[in-house]
XYZ file of C-alpha atoms in Angstrom:
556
model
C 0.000 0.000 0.000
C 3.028 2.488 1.100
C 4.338 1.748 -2.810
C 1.576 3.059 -3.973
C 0.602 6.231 -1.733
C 3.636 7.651 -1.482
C 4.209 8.524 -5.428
C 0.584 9.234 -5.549
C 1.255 12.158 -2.457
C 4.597 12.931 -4.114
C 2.740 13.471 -7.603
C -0.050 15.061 -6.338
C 2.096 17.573 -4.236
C 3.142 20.459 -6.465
C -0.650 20.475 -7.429
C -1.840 20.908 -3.703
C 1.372 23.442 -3.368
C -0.069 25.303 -5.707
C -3.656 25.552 -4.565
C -2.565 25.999 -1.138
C -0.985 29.157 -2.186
C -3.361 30.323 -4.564
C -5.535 33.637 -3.978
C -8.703 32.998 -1.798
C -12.128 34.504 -2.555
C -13.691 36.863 0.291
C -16.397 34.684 0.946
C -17.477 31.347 -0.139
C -15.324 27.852 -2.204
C -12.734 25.552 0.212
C -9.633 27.067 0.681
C -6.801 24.942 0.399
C -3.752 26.226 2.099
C -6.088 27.740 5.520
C -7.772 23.896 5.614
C -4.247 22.200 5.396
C -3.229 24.311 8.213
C -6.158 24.251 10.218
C -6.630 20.592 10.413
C -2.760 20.095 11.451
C -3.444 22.407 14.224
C -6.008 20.456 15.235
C -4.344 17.188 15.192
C -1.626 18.814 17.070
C -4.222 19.908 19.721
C -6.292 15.937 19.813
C -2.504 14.682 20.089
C -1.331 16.788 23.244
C -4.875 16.119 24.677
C -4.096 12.072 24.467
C -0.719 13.335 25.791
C -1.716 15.283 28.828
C -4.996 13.183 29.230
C -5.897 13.791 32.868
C -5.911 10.357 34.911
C -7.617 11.335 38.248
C -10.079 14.543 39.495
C -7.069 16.697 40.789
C -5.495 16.600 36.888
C -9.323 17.054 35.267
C -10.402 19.819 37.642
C -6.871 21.693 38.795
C -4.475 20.319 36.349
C -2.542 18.139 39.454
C -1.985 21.398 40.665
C 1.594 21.950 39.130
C 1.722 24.188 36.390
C 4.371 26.761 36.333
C 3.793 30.821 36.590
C 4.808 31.150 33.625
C 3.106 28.117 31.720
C -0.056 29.672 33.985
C 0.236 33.126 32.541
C 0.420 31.509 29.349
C -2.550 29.626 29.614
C -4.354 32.694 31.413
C -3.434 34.634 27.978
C -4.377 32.159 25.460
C -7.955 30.948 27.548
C -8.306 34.399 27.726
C -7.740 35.777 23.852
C -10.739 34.094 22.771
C -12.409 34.490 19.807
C -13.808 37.955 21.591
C -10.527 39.327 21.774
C -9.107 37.839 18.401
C -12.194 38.286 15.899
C -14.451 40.612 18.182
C -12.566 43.121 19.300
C -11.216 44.296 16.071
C -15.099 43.851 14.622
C -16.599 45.836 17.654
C -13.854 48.962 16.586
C -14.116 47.966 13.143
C -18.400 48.782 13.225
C -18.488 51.669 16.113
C -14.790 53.178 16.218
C -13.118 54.174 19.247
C -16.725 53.108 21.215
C -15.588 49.491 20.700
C -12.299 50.400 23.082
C -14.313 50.148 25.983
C -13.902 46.955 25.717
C -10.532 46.623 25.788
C -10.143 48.838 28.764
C -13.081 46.784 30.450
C -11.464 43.455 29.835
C -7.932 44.705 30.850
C -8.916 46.422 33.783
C -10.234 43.073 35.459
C -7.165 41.616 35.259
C -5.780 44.314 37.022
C -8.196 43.846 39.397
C -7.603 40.828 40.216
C -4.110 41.108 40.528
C -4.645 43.397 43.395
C -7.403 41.976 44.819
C -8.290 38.579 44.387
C -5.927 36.272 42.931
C -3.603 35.601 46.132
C -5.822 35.102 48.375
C -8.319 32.831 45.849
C -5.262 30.407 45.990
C -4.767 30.772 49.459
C -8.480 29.657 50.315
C -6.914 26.360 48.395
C -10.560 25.008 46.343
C -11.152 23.982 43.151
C -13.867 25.533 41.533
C -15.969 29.136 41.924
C -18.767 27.163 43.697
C -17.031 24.849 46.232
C -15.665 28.603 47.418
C -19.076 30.060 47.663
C -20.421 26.526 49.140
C -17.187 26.958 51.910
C -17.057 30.208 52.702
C -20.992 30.725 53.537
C -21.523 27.417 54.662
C -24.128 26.690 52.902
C -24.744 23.446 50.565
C -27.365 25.297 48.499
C -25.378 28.369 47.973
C -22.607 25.963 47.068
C -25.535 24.434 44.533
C -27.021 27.831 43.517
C -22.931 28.691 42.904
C -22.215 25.750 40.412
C -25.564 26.275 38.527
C -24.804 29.960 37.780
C -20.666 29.073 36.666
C -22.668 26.438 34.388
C -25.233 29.277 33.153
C -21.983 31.587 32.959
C -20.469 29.021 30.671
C -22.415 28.377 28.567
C -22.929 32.150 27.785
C -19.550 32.787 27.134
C -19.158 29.719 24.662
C -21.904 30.821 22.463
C -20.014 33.723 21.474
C -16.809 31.408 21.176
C -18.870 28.726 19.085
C -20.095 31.694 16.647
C -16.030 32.518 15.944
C -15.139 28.921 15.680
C -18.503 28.782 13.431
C -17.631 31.786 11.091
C -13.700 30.774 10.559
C -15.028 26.971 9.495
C -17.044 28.369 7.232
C -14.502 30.321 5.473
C -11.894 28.252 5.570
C -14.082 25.339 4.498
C -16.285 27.012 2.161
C -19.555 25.521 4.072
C -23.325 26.769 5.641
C -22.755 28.457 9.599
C -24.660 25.495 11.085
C -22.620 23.077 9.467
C -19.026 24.937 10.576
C -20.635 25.185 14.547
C -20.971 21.901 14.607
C -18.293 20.619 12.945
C -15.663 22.631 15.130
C -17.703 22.389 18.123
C -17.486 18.659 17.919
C -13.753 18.766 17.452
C -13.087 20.944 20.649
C -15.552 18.465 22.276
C -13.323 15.960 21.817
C -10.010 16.935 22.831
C -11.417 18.087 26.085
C -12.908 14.865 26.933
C -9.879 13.357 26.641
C -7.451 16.148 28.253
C -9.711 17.646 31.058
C -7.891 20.536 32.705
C -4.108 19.386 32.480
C -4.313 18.291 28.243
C -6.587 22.089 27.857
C -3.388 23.618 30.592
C -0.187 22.202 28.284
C -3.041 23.175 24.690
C -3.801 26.647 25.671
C 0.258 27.372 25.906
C 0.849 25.615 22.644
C -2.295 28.168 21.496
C -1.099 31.079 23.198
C 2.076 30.657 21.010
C -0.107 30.410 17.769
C -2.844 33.126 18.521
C 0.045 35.761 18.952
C 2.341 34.302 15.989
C -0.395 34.282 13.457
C -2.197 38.022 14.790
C 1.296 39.819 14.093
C 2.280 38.697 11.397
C -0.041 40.005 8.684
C -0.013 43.512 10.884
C 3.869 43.890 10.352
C 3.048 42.970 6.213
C 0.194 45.869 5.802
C 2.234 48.293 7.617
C 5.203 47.569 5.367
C 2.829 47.093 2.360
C 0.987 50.353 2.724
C 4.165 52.624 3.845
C 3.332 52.740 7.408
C 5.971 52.215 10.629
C 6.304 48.601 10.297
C 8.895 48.134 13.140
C 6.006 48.585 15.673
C 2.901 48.104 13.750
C 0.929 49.042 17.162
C 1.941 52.482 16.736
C 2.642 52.450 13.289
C -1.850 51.919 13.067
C -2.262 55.925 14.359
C -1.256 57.155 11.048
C -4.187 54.739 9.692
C -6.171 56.332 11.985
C -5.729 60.117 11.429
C -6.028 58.957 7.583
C -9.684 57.584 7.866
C -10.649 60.870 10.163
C -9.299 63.285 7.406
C -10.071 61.030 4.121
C -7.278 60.213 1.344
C -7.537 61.221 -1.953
C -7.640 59.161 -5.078
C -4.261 61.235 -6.412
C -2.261 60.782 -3.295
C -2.912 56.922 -3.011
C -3.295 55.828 -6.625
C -0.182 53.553 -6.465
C -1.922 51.716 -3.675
C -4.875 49.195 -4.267
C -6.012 46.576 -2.356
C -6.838 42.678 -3.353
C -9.942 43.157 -5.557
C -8.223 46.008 -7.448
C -10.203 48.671 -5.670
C -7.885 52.364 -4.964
C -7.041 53.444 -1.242
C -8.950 56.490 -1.235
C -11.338 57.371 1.476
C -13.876 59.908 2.416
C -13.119 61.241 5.668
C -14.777 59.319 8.409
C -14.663 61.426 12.166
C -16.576 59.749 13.763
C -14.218 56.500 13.767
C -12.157 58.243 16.932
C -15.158 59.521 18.675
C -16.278 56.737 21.269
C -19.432 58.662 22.665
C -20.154 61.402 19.530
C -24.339 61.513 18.948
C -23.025 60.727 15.203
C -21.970 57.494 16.465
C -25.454 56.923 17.985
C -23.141 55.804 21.148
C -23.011 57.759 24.489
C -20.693 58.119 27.794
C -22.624 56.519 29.925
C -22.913 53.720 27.443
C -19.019 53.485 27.553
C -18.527 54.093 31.002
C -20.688 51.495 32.058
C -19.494 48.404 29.517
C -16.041 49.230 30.787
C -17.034 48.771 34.094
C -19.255 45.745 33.676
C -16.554 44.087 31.908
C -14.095 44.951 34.538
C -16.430 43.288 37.352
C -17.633 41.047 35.597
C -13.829 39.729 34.533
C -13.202 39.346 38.308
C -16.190 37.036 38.686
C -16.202 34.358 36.004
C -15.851 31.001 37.281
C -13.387 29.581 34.268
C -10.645 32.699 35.094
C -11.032 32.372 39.231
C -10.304 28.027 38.371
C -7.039 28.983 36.702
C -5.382 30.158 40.169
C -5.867 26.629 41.518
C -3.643 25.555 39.025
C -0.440 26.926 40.666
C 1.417 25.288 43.836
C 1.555 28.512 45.987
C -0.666 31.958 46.143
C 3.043 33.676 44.951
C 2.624 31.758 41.463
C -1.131 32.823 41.277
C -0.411 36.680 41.615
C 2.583 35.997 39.277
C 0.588 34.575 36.652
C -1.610 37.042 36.693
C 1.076 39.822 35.793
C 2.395 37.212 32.862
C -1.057 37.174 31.761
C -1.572 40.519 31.340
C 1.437 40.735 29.812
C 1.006 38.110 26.399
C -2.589 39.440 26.826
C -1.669 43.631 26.108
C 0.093 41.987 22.954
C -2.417 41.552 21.395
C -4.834 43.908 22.823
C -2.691 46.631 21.891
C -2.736 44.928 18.159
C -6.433 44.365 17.725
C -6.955 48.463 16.686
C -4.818 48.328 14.128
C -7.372 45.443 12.634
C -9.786 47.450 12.431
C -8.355 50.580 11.205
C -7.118 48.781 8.035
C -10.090 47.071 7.596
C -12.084 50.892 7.623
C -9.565 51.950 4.909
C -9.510 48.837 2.763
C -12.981 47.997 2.404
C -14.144 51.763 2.075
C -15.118 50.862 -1.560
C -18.758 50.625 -2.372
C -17.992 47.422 -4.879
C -16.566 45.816 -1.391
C -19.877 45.241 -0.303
C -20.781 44.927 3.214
C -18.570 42.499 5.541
C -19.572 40.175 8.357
C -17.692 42.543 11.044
C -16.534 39.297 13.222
C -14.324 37.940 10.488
C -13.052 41.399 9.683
C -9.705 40.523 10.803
C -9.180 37.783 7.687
C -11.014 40.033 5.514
C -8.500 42.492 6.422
C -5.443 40.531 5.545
C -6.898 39.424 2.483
C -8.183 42.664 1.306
C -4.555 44.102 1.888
C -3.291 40.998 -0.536
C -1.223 39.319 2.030
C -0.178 35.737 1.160
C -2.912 33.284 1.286
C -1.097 30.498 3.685
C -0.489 33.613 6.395
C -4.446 34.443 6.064
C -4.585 31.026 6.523
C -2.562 30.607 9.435
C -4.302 34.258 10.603
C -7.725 32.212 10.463
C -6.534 29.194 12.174
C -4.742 31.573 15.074
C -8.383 32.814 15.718
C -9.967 29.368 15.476
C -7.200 28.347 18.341
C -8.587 31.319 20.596
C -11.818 29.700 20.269
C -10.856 26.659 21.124
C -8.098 27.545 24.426
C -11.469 29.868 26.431
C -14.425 26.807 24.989
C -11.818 23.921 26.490
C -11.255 25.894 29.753
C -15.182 27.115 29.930
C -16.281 23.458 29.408
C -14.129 22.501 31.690
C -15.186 24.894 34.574
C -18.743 23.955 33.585
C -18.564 20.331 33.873
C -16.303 20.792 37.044
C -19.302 22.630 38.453
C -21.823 19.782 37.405
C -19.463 16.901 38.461
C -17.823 17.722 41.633
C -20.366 20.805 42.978
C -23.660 18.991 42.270
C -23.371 15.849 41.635
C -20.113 14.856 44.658
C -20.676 17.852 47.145
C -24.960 17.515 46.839
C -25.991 14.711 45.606
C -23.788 12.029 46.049
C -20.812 12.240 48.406
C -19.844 8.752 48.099
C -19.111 8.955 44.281
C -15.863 7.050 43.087
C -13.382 9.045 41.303
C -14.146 7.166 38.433
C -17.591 8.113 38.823
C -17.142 11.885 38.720
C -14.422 12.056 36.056
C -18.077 9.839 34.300
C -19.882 13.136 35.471
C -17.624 15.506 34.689
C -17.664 14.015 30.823
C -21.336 13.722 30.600
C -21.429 17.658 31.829
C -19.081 18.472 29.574
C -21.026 16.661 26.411
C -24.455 18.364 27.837
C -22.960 21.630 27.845
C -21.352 21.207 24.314
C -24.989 20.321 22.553
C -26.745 23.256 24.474
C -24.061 26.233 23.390
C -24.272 24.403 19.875
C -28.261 24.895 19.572
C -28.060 28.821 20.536
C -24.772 29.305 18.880
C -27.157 28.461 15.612
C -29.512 31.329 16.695
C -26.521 33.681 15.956
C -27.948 36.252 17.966
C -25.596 39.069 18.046
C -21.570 39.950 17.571
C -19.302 37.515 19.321
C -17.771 40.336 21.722
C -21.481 41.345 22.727
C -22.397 37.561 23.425
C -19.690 37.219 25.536
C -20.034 40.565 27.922
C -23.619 39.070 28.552
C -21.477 36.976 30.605
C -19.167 39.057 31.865
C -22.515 41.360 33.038
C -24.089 37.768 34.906
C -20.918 36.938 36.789
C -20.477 40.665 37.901
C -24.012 40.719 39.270
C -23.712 37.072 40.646
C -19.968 36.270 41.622
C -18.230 39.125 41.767
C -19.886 40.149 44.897
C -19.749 36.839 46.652
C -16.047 36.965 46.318
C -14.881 40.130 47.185
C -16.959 40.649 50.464
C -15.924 37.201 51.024
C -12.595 37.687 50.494
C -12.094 41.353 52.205
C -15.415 41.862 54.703
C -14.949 39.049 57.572
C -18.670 40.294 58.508
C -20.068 38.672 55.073
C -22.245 36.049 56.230
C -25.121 33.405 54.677
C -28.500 35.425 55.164
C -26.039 38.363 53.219
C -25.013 36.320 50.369
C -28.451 34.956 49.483
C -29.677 38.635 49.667
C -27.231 39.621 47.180
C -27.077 37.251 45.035
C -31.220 37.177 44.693
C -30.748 40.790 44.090
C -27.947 40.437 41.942
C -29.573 37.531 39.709
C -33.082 39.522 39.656
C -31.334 42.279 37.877
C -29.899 39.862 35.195
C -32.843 37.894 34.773
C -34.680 41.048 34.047
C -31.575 42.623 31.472
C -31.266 39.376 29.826
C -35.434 38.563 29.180
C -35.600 41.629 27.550
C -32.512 40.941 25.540
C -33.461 37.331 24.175
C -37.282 38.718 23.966
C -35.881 42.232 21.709
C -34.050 39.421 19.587
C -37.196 37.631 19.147
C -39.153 40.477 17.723
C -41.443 40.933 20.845
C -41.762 44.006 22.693
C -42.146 44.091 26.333
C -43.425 47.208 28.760
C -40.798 49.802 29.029
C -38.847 48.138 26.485
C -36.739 51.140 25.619
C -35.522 52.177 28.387
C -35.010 48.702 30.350
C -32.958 47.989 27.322
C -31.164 51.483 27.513
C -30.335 51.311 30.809
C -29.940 47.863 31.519
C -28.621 46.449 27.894
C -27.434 42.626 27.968
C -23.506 43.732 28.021
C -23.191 46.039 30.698
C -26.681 45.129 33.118
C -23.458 44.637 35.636
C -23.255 48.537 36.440
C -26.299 48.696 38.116
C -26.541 45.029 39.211
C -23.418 44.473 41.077
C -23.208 47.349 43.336
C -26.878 46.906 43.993
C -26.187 43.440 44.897
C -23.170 44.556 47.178
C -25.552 47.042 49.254
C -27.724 44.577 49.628
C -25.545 41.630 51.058
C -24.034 43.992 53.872
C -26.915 45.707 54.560
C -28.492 41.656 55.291
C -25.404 40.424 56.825
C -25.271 43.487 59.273
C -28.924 43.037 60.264
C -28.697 39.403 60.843
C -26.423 36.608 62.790
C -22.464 37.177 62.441
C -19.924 34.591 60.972
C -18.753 31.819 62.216
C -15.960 32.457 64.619
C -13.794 29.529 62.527
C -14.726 31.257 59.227
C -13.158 34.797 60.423
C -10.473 33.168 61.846
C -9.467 31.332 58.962
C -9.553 34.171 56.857
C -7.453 35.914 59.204
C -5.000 33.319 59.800
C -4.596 31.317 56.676
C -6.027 34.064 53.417
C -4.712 36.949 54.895
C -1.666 36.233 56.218
């Protein structure tokens, strides 16, 4: 058989070459040289998964609980840079301008956040998961319950959005119908987390991390070159983009420069890119101000980034990993503008047509005739982010069905066996029900996922950080808040799903004004932090071994 495959590959090669390399349409046809990529990344990822496969809980849930600070900040990065930060970002400037920066500023600031605040002492407290520290620290099964049920909620929010980038990249690459490309890549993610758990997704998402950033600079240091801008640092090299679609470029000045379909530079001057809260936006500054916030709070409250400090030995490595984080992350923050920027100038044509805004990163690349294997590899790199925040999400969300539910509430005597069972059968639950709303394609990826960002700042956030900081926090407190807390989202998020679904509900406009699905958290959480110490004041104190533990063993 060998004698007569390998003259068959080695015949068929310079063919395959050839297409590989060969331009790609916008939209549409199987592209050659992106799918060749793409599916060796993916074997790559199913072969560390066998690899890394976890063997017991501690490896499925905490990774055995020996990752490096560095390796962690790695694997903060990469399950952070989803497909949010990779496709959405860039989409969210690309559509509203400097509005869509509120975003990045939200997302960063949470980080900060809880570097200062929370990520020492979440080690120190020593759990596993989001809920078995709300279960612990209130003493309270059902808050430990009511805990694991919102992280699985939280979840599944967040991989909708993730599902619609792996969805949209699929497609393109592969030429096929949305549905088709969710389910195919959502199947494939599936899989290598079912095999990993926590310590294959841990040793994937640094592997990722490596190819997210790789394959997002690239093309940026080509179309600065390409189009005569400073190349050497194409993040500040992108301001001259800027100032050019704010003032407009005539056809005389830029007739030497074209993009892919043939199309001149030129463009009419467009202000109101760099504006984030002009009325010709249609955006405001309380709109900013509170996504920004939301997304700050609501960063410091989602179940999947709180899991990854239990990955470290010590509370040193936690905080640590946090700064190394933040550092791969700002990489490619600080790129992401420059995305969209291009994108404003390169598609200005009318013949361009109108572009899906989350893939307007590869649309970018292409439109500024970069080589079709790096758009390739640019497509897979966002495909990757997908993946590294779905595998840790279904991961946190199965670790909440498996070991908060099922072990801590329903059945304490469960054999390891029997929850790593669990934790797979979460995991496969989860998978089908982000699938059959990821189909719904309800709105841009980055706005899907700051509807979760908005629930865990009105949910989580607050049980934390009075948890963490306010001895005084107590049981009757926490339910307060977080009935409070999950009123408010229950309330932003029906009118949300019912404005999506062409029904209007009393007071529509200004519920979903004031209250919109991405930043509900700036009136939810500090409402829900009022509430929980004006309870816990007015009812009975902590336990004297909670306070003291806190003292002695968090805080010290």
């Amino acid at each position: 058989m060998k004698k007569i495959i390998l003259p068959l590959v080695l015949l068929s090669f310079p063919a395959l070459l050839q297409a590989a390399t060969a331009a790609t349409q916008l939209e549409g046809g199987f592209k050659v040289g992106p799918a060749i990529i793409l599916i060796t990344i993916l074997i790559l990822f199913v072969l560390v998964g066998i690899i890394f496969r976890a063997k017991d809980t501690t490896d499925f849930y905490a990774a055995g609980r020996g990752i490096s600070k560095v390796g962690s900040g790695m694997a903060i990065a990469s399950n952070w840079m989803s497909a949010a930060s990779f496709l959405g970002m860039a989409a969210l400037m690309y559509g509203s301008g400097y509005h869509g920066l509120s975003y990045v500023v939200g997302w960063t600031g949470g980080y900060v956040l809880l570097l200062i605040m929370m990520a020492g002492q979440i080690r120190k407290y020593g759990k596993y998961t989001a809920a078995d520290f709300i279960g612990d620290r209130y003493y309270s099964k059902s808050l430990r319950a009511v805990g694991a049920i919102i992280a699985i909620l939280i979840s599944i929010s967040y991989c909708v959005g993730q599902f619609g980038g792996i969805g949209l990249m699929f497609k393109w690459i592969l030429g096929i119908q949305y549905p088709l490309a969710v389910i195919i890549g959502g199947t494939v993610v599936l899989t290598y987390t079912l095999i990993s758990g926590m310590l294959g997704v841990t040793k994937n998402m640094q592997i990722q991390y490596v190819i997210i950033i790789i394959s997002f600079l690239i093309p940026l240091f080509i179309l600065t070159a390409k189009f005569d801008y400073f190349w050497l640092l194409p993040q500040i090299g992108y301001g001259s983009v800027v100032s050019d679609a704010i003032t407009g470029l005539p056809v005389n000045e830029t007739k030497a420069l074209i993009n892919s379909l043939g199309h001149d530079y030129a463009v009419v001057p467009v202000p109101e890119f760099a504006m984030p809260w002009d009325p010709a936006t249609g955006k405001t500054f309380f709109q900013w101000i509170a996504i920004a916030f939301s997304l700050m709070i609501g960063t410091a409250g989602l179940p999947h980034v709180i899991q990854r400090f239990y990955v470290v030995p010590k509370a040193k490595d936690a905080r640590w990993s946090v700064v190394w984080g933040l550092f791969f992350i700002c990489i490619l923050y600080w790129s992401a503008p420059a995305y969209a920027a291009f994108g404003k100038i390169l598609s200005a044509h009318p013949e361009v047509g109108t572009l899906a805004k989350d893939a307007i990163v590869v649309y970018t690349a292409q439109l500024g005739n970069v080589h079709p294997l790096i758009v390739g590899l640019l497509a897979a790199g966002g495909v990757s982010a997908a993946f590294s925040t779905v595998s840790g999400l279904l991961v946190a969300g199965s670790s909440a069905f498996a070991h908060d539910l099922y072990v801590k509430v329903i059945n304490p005597q469960a054999s390891p066996g029997k929850q790593l069972l669990y934790a797979r059968l979460g995991t496969i639950l989860m998978a089908i029900i982000v699938t059959l709303i990821a189909l719904k394609n309800f709105a841009l990826i980055g706005q899907l996922v700051a509807v979760a960002f908005s629930l865990a700042g009105c949910t989580i956030f607050p049980l934390f950080l009075l948890g963490i900081w306010w001895s005084g926090s107590n049981r009757s407190g926490a339910i307060a808040g977080l009935i409070t807390g999950g009123t408010v989202s229950i309330i932003a998020i029906t009118y949300f799903i019912a404005g999506k679904s062409g029904v209007t509900l009393p007071a529509h406009e200004f519920i979903s004004y004031w209250l919109e699905a991405w930043y509900f958290a700036w009136f939810g959480a500090p409402l829900a932090i009022i509430v929980h110490i004006i309870v816990s004041r007015m009812t009975k104190e902590t336990p004297i071994e909670i306070r003291k533990f806190l003292i002695e063993q968090v805080h010290s």
